Coordinates of C-alpha atoms and ligand atoms in Angstrom, one line a residue:
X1020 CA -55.4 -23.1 -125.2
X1021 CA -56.1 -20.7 -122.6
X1022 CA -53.9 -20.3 -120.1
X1023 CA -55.4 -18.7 -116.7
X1024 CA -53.1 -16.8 -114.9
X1025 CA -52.7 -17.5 -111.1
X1026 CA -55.2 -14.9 -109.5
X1027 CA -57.9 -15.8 -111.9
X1028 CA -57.5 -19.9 -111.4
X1029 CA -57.9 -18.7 -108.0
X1030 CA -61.2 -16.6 -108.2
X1031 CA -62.9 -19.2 -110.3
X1032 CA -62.2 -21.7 -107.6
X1033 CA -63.3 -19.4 -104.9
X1034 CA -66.4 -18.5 -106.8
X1035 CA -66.5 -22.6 -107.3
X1036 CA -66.2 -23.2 -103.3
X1037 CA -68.8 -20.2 -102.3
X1038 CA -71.5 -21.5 -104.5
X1039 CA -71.3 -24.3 -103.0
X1040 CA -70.7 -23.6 -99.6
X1041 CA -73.6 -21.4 -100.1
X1042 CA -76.0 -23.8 -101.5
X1043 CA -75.1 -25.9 -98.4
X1044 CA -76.2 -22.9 -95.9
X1045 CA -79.2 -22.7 -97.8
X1046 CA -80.1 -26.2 -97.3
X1047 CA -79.2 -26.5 -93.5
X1048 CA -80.5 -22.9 -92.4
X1049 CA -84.2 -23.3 -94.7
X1050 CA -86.4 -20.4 -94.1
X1051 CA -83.6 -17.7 -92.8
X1052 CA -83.3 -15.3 -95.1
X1053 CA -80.9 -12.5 -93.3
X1054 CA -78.9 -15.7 -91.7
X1055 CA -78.2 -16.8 -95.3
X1056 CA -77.3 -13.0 -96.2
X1057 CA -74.7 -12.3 -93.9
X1058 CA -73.1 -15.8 -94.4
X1059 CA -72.6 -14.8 -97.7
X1060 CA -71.6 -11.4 -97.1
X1061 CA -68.7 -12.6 -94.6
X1062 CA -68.2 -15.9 -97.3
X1063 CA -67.6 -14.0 -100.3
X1064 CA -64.4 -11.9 -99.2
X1065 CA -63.1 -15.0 -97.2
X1066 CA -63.3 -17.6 -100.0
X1067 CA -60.5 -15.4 -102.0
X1068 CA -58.2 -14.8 -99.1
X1069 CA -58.1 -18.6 -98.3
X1070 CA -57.7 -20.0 -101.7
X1071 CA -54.1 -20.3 -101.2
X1072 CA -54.1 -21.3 -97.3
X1073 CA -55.4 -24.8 -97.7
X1074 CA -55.2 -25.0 -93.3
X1075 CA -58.6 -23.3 -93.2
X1076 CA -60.3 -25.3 -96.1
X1077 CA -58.8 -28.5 -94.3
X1078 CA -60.1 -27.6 -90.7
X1079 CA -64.0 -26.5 -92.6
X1080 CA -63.1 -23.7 -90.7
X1081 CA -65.8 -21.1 -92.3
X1082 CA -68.7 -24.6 -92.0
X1083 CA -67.9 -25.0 -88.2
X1084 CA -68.6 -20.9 -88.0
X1085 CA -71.5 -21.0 -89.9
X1086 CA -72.9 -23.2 -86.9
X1087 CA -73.5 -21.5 -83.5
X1088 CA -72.4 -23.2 -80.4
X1089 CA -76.0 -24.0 -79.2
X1090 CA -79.2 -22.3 -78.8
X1091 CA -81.7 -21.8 -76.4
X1092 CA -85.3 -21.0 -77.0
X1093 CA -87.9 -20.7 -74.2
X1094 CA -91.7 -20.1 -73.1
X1095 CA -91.3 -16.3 -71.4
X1096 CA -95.0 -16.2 -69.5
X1097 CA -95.9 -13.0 -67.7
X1098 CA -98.6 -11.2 -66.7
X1099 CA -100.4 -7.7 -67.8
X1100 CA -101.8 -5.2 -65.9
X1101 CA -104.9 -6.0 -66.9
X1102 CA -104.5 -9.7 -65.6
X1103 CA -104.2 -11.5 -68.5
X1104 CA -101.5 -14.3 -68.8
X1105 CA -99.4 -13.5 -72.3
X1106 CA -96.7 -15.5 -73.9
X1107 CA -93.8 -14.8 -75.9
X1108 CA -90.5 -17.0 -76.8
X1109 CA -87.3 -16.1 -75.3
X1110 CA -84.0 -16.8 -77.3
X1111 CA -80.4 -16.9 -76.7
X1112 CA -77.6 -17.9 -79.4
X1113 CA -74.5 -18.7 -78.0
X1114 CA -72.2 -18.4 -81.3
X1115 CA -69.1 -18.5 -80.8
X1116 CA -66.8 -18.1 -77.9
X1117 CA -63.2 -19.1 -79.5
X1118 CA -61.3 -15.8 -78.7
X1119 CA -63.6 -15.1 -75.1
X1120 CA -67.3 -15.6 -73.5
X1121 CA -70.0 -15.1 -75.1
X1122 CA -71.3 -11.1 -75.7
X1123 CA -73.8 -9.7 -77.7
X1124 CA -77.1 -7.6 -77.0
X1125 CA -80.3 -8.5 -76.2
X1126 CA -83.3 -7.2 -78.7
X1127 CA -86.8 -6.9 -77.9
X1128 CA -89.3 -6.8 -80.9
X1129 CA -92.4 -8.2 -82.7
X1130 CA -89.9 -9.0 -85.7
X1131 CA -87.7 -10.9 -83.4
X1132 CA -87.1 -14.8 -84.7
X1133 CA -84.1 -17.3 -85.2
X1134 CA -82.7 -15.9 -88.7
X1135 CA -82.5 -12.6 -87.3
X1136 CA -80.9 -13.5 -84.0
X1137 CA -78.2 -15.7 -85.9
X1138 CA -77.3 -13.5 -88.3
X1139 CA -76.6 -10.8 -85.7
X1140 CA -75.1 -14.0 -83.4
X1141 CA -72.8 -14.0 -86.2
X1142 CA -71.7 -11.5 -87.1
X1143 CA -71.2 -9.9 -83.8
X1144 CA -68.4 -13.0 -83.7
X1145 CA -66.1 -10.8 -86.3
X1146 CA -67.3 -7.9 -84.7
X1147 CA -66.1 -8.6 -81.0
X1148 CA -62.8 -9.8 -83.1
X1149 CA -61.8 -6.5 -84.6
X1150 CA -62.4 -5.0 -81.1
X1151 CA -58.9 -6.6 -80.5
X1152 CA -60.7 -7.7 -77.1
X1153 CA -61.0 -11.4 -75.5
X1154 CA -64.8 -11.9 -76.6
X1155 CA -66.7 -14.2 -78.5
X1156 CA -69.6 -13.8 -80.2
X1157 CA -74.0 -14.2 -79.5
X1158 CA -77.2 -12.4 -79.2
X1159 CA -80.8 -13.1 -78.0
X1160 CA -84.0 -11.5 -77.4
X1161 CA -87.7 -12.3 -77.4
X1162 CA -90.6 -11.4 -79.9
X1163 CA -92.3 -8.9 -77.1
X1164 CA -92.7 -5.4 -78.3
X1165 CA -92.4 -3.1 -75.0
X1166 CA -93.7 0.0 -76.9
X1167 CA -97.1 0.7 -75.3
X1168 CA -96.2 -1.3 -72.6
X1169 CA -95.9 0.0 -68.7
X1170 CA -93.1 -0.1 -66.6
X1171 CA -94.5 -2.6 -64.6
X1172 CA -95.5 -4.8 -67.5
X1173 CA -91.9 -4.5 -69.0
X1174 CA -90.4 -5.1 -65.6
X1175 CA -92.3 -8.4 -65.1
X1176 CA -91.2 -9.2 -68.6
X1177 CA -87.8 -8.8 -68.1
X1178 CA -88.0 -10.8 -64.6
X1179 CA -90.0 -13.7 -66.3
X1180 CA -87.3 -13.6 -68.8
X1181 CA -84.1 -13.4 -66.9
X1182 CA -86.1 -16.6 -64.8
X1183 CA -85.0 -18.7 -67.5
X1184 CA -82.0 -17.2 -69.1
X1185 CA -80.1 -17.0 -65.9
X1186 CA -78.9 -20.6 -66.1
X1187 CA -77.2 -19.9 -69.2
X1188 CA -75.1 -17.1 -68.8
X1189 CA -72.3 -15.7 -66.6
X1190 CA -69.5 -13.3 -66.4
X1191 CA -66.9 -16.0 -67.7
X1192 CA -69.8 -17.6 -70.0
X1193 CA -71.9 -15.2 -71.5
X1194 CA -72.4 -11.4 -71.2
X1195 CA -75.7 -10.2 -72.8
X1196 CA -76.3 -6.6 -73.2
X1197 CA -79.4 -3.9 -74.6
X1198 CA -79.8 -3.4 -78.4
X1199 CA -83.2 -2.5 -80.4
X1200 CA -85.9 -2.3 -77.5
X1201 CA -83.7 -3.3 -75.0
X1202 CA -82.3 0.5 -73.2
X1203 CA -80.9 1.4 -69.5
X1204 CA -84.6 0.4 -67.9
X1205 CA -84.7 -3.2 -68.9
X1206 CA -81.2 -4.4 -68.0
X1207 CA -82.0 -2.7 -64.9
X1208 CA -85.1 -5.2 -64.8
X1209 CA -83.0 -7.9 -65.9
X1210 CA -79.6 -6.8 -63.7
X1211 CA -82.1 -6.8 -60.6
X1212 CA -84.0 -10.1 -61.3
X1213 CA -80.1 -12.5 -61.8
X1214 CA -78.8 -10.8 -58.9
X1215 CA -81.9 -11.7 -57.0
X1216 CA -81.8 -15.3 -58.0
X1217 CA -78.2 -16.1 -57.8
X1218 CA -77.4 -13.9 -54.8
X1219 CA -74.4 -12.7 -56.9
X1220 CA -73.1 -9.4 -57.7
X1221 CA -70.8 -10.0 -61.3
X1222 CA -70.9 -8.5 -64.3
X1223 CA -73.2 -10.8 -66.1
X1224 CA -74.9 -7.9 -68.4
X1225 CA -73.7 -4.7 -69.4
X1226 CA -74.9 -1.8 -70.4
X1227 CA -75.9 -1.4 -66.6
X1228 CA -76.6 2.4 -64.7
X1229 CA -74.0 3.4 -63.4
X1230 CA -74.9 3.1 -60.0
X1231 CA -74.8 -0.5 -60.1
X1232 CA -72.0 -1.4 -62.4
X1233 CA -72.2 0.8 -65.3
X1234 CA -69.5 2.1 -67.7
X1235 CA -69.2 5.6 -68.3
X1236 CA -69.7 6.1 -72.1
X1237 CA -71.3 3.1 -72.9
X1238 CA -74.5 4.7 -73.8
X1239 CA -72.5 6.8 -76.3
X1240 CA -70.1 4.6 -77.3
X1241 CA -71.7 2.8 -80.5
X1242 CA -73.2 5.9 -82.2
X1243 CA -69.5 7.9 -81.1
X1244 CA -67.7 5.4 -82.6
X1245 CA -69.4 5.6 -85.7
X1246 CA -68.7 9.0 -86.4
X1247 CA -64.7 8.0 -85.4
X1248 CA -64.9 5.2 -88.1
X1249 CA -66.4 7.6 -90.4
X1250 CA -63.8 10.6 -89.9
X1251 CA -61.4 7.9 -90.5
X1252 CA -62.5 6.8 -93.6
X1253 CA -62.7 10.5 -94.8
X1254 CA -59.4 11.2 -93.3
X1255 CA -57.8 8.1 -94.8
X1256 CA -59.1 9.6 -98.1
X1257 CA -57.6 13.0 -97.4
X1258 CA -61.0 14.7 -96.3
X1259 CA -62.6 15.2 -93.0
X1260 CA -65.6 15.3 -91.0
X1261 CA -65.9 19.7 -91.1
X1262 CA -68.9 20.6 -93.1
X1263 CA -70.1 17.4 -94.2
X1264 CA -74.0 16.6 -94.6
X1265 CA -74.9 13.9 -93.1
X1266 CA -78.3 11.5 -93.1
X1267 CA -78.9 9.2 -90.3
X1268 CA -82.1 7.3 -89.8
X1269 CA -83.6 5.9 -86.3
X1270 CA -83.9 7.8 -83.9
X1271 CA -82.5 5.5 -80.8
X1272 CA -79.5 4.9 -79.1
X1273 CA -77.4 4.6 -82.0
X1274 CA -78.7 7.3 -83.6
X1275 CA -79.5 10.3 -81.5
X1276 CA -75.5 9.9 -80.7
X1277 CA -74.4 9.3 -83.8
X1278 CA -75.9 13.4 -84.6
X1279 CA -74.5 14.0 -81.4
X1280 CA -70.5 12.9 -82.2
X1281 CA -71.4 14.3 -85.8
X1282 CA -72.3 17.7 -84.4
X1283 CA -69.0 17.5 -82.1
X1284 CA -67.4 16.9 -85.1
X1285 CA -68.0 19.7 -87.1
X1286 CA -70.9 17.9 -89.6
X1287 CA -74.6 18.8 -90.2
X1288 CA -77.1 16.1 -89.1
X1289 CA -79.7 16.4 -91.6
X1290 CA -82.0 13.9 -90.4
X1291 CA -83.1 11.5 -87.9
X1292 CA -86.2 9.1 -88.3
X1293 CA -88.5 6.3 -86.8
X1294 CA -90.8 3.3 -87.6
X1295 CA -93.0 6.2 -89.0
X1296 CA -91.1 8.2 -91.1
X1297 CA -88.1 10.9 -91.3
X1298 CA -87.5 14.1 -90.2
X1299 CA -85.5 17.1 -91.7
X1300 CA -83.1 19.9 -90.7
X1301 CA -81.8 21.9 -93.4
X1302 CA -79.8 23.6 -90.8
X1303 CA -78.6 20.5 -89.2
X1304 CA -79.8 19.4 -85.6
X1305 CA -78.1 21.4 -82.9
X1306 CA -77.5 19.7 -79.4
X1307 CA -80.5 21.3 -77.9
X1308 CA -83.1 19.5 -80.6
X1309 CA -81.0 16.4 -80.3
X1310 CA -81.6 16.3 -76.5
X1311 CA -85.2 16.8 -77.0
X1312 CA -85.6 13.6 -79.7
X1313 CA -83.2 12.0 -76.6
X1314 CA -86.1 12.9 -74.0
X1315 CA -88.9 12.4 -76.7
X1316 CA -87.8 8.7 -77.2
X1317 CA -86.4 7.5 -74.0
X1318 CA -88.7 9.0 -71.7
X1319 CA -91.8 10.5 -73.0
X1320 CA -91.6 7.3 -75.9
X1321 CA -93.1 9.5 -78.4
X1322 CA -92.8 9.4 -82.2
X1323 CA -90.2 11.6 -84.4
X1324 CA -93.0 13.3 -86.2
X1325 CA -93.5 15.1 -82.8
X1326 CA -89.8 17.0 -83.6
X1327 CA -91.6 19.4 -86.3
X1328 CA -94.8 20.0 -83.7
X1329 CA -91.8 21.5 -81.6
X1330 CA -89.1 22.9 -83.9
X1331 CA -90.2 25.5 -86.7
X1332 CA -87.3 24.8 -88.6
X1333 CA -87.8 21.0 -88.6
X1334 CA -90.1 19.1 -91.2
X1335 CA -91.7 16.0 -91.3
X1336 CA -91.7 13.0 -93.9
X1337 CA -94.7 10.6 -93.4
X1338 CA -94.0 6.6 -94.5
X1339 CA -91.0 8.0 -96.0
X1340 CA -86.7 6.9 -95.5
X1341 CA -84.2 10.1 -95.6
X1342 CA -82.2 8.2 -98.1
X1343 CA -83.4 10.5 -101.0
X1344 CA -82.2 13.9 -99.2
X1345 CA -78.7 15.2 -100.6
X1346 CA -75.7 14.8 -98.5
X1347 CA -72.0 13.8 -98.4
X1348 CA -72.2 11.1 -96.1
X1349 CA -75.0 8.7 -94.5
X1350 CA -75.1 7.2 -91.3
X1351 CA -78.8 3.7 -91.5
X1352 CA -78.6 3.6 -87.7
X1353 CA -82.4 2.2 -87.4
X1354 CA -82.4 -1.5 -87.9
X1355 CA -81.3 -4.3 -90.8
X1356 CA -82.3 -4.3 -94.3
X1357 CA -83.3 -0.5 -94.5
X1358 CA -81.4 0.7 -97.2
X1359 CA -82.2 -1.3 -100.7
X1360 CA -80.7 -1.1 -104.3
X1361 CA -82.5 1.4 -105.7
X1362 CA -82.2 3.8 -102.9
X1363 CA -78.5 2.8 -102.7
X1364 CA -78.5 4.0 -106.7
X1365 CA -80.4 7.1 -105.9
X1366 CA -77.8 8.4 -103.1
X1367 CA -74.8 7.4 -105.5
X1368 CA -76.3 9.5 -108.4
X1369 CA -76.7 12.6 -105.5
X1370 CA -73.1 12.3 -104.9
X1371 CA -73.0 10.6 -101.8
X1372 CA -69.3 10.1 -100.5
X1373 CA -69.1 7.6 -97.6
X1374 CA -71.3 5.4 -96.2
X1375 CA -71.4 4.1 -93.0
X1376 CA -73.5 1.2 -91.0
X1377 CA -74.0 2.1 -87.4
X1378 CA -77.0 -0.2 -87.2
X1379 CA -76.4 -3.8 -88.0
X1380 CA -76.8 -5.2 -91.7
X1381 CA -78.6 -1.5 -92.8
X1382 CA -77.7 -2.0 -96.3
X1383 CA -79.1 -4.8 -98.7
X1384 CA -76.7 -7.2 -100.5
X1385 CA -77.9 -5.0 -104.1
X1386 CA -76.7 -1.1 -102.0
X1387 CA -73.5 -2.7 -100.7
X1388 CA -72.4 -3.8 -104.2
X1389 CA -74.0 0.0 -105.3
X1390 CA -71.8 1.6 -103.2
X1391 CA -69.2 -0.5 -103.8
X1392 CA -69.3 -0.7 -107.4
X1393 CA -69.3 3.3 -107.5
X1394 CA -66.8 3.9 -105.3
X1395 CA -68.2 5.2 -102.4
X1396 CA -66.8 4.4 -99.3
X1397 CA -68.9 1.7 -97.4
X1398 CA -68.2 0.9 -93.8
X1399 CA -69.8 -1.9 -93.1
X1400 CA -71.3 -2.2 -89.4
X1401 CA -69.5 -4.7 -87.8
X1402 CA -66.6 -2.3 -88.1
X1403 CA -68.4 1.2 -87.9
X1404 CA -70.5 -0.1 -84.8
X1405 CA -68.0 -1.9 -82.7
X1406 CA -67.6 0.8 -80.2
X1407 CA -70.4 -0.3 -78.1
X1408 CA -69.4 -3.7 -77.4
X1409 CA -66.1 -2.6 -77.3
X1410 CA -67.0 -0.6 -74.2
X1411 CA -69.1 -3.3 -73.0
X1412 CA -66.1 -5.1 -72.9
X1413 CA -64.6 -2.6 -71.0
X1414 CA -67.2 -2.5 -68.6
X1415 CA -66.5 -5.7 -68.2
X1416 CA -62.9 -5.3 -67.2
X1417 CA -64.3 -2.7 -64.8
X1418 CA -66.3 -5.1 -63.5
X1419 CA -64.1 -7.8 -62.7
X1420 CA -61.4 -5.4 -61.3
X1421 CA -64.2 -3.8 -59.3
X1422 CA -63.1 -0.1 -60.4
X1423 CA -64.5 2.4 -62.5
X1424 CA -62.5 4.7 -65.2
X1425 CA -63.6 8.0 -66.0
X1426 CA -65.2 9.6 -68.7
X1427 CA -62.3 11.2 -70.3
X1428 CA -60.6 7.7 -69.7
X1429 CA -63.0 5.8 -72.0
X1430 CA -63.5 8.0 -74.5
X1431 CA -59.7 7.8 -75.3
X1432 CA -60.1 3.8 -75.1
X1433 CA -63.0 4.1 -77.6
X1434 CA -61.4 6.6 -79.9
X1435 CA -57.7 4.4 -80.3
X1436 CA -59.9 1.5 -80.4
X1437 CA -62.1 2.7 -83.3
X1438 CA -58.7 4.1 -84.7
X1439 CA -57.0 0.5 -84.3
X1440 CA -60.2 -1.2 -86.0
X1441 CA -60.0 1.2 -88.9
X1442 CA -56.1 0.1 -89.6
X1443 CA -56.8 -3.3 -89.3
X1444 CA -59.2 -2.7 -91.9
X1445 CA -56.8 -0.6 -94.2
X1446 CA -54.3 -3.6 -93.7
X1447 CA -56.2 -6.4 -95.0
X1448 CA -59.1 -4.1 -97.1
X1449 CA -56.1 -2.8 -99.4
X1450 CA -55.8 -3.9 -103.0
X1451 CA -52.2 -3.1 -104.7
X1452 CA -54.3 -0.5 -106.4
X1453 CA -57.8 1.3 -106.0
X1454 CA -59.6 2.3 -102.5
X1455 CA -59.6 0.9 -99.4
X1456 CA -62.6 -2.1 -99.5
X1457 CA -63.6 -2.1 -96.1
X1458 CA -66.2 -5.0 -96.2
X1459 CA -63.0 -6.9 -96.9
X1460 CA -60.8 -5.9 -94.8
X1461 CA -63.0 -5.8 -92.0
X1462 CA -64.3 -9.7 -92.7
X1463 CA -60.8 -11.1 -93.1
X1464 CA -59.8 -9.2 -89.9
X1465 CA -62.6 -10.0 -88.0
X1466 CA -62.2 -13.9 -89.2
X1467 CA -58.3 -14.7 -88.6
X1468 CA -57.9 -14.6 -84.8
X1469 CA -61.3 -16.3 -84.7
X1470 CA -60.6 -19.4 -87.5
X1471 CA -56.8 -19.3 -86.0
X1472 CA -58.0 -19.9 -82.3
X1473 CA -60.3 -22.6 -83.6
X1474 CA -57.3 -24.4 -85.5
X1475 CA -55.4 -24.5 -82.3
X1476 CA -58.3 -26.0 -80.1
X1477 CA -58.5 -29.0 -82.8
X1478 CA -61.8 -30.5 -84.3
X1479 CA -64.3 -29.5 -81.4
Ligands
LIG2917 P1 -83.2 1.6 -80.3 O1 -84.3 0.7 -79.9 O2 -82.7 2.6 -79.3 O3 -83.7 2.4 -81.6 C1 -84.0 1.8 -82.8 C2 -84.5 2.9 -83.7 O4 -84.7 2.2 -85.0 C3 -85.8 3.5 -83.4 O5 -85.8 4.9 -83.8 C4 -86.8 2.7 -84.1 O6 -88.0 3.4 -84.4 C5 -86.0 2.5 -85.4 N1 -86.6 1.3 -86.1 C6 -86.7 0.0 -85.6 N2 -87.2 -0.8 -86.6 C7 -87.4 0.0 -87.7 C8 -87.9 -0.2 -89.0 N3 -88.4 -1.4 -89.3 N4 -88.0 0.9 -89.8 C9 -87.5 2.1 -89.5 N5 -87.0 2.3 -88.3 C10 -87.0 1.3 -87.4 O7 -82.0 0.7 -80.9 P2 -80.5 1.0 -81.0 O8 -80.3 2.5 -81.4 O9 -79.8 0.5 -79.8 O10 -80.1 0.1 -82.3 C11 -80.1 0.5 -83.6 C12 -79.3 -0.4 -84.5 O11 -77.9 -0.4 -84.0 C13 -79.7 -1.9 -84.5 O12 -79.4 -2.5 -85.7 C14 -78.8 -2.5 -83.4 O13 -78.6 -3.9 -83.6 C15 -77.5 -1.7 -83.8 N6 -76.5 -1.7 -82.7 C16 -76.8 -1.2 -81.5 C17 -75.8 -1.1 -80.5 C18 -76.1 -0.4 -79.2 O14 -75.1 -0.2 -78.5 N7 -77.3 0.0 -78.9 C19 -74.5 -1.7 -80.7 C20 -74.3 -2.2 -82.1 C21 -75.3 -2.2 -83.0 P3 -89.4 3.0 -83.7 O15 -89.4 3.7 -82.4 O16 -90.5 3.4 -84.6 O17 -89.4 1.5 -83.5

């Protein structure tokens, strides 16, 4: 007879419950790959912790968060400057709002569809968790590409979009913000056309200039508090951030702040990238190039290839991700999905020590397990990236006190945040022995106060 001890009865039963909690995802969410993918990223460390807490399996706790409050999907018609009437769809997925309203970013691109949007509904609910702050979880967007777009077609975009998604949110309802497309001139656009409509000055969207509303380090504050996260992680391992080589791809928001903090930090950005392909530093960005991709992107809108037209010492990679250049750490700050298996296996085998996902679900199911599997730190985004709606949710705070903290304020908020969200995942990501996993820990912090606060409001 064999006689299973306790932990491995309860793996076999988690493994027994995730299989087929997973086959029932597949079957309600058909057609949604990347909403099926983070499910089971977030199912697969959760099943093991609840084994023996039979209040969560009782409540169908992790079913009732695999279903967003509600969703809205609507006609966004406007007009181009050539006169033609154009139609894209407009979303908004109100996930969760247990712990706090509704907050998540807005993202404007062709890709843009339901399995995207609810995969990054849902996990921004664990994200806006760990951020220890009284907000619940969403995201939207709309299928409209503004690159190549005018300022006046984007701004009567925004205005035919805001048309119907006012009626949805609110500062105690719903607090949308920018992400992939979605940058300081189209929440202006947006900011402008609610106020308009509802004659009402609130902080109903963030991310806002900081004329009207704005937080100081906001802009910074998801691509800073990566490079916090990941100084922690080396720290935690007794390293640091002096020295290190460090590959980051996109060349946005995230990004271009992420080389930024790095630089501050005493590490070599090596290189940054777009839709188009990568570029390539040997000596490592300095501020001065950084500024200029900064400029290049959020003003001229111009492609990264144009950084090694300007910089002699700056080469360019056509088609190509930086995931095969050599470094110590790497930063996928670009968009989901952009790191896969193989390249995973490729950085592992050039000695790659931490890994850290500033943009949202960068890494592949196959290069988490990779990194995992080889022992390479992974920090996994809704951790590493929680800075920025952490400040949002500061701005928000701002807002509602009708005040305004300075820089050197928020920066020491973000900083003891990003320091608090590391701990809580060293606290629940800590086997009796081995390295921290951080994917764990982050998913089992992230998920308590959420699945507790849901317990206490009963079966709605
Ligand atoms: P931006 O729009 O500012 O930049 C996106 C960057 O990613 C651009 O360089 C873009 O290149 C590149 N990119 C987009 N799609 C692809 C693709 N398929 N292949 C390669 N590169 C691509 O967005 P952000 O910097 O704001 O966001 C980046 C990531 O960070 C996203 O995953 C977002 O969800 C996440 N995030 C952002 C936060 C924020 O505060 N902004 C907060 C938390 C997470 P191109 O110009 O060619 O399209």
């Amino acid at each position: 007879m064999v006689i299973m001890s306790k932990k491995h009865a309860n793996d076999a039963k988690s493994k027994e419950y995730l299989d087929r909690y997973m086959a029932g995802v597949e079957k309600r969410n058909p057609g949604e790959p990347e909403f099926q993918q983070a499910v089971f990223e977030v199912a697969s460390t959760i099943f093991p912790y609840i084994a023996d807490k039979p209040e969560y399996h009782e409540n169908q706790i992790l079913e009732r968060m695999a279903e967003p409050d509600r969703v809205v999907y609507f006609r966004v018609p406007w007009t181009d400057d050539a006169g033609n009437v154009r139609t894209n769809r407009g979303f908004r997925v109100q996930f969760n709002n247990a712990i706090g309203p509704y907050k998540g970013g807005l993202r404007f691109h062709p890709s843009v569809n339901l399995s995207i949007l609810k995969f990054l509904g849902y996990e921004q609910t664990f994200k806006n968790s760990l951020t220890g702050l009284p907000i619940g979880g969403g995201k939207g967007g709309a299928n409209f590409n503004p690159k190549g777009k005018s300022d006046n077609e984007v701004m009567r975009f925004c205005q035919s979009f805001v048309t119907e998604l006012y009626r949805h949110i609110g500062e105690d309802t719903d607090v949308p913000a920018g992400d992939i497309g979605v940058g300081a001139r189209e929440i202006g656009y947006m900011f402008g056309q609610y106020k308009r409509i509802t004659n009402r000055f609130v902080g109903v969207l963030t991310g806002k200039g900081l004329e009207f509303g704005g937080s100081k380090m906001r802009t910074e504050a998801t691509g800073y508090g990566a490079m916090f996260f990941l100084r922690n992680m080396l720290e935690h391992a007794g390293g640091g951030m002096e020295g290190m080589r460090i590959s980051i791809s996109g060349s946005g928001n995230v990004a271009t702040h992420a080389a930024e903090k790095a630089l501050q930090l005493g590490a070599k950005p090596l290189t940054l990238s777009d839709s188009g392909g990568f570029v390539y530093c040997a000596d490592g960005f300095n501020q001065e190039q950084i500024d200029w991709v900064k400029e290049l992107k959020n003003v001229r809108r111009g492609r990264i290839s144009e950084t090694a037209d300007e910089f002699s010492n700056v080469e360019y990679h056509d088609g190509k991700r930086p995931w095969g250049v050599e470094v110590d750490c790497a930063v996928p700050s670009a968009t989901q999905n952009e790191v896969n298996g193989e390249e995973a296996a490729m950085m592992v085998k050039n000695g790659v020590k931490a890994v850290a996902e500033a943009a949202n679900m960068p890494c592949e199911q196959a290069a988490v397990d990779a990194f995992i599997e080889a022992g390479v730190m992974f920090g996994p985004a809704k951790a590493v990236n929680a800075g920025g709606v952490g400040v949002s949710g500061l701005e928000m705070s701002q807002n509602s006190a009708r005040i305004a903290w300075d820089e050197d304020h928020l920066r020491g908020l973000l900083e003891n945040m990003m320091g608090d969200i590391h701990e809580s995942c060293v606290r629940y990501g800590t086997e009796k022995i081995g390295p921290v996993n951080y994917l764990r820990g982050a998913n089992i912090a992230g998920f308590v106060k959420v699945a507790d606060a849901m317990i206490s409001y009963g079966h709605v």
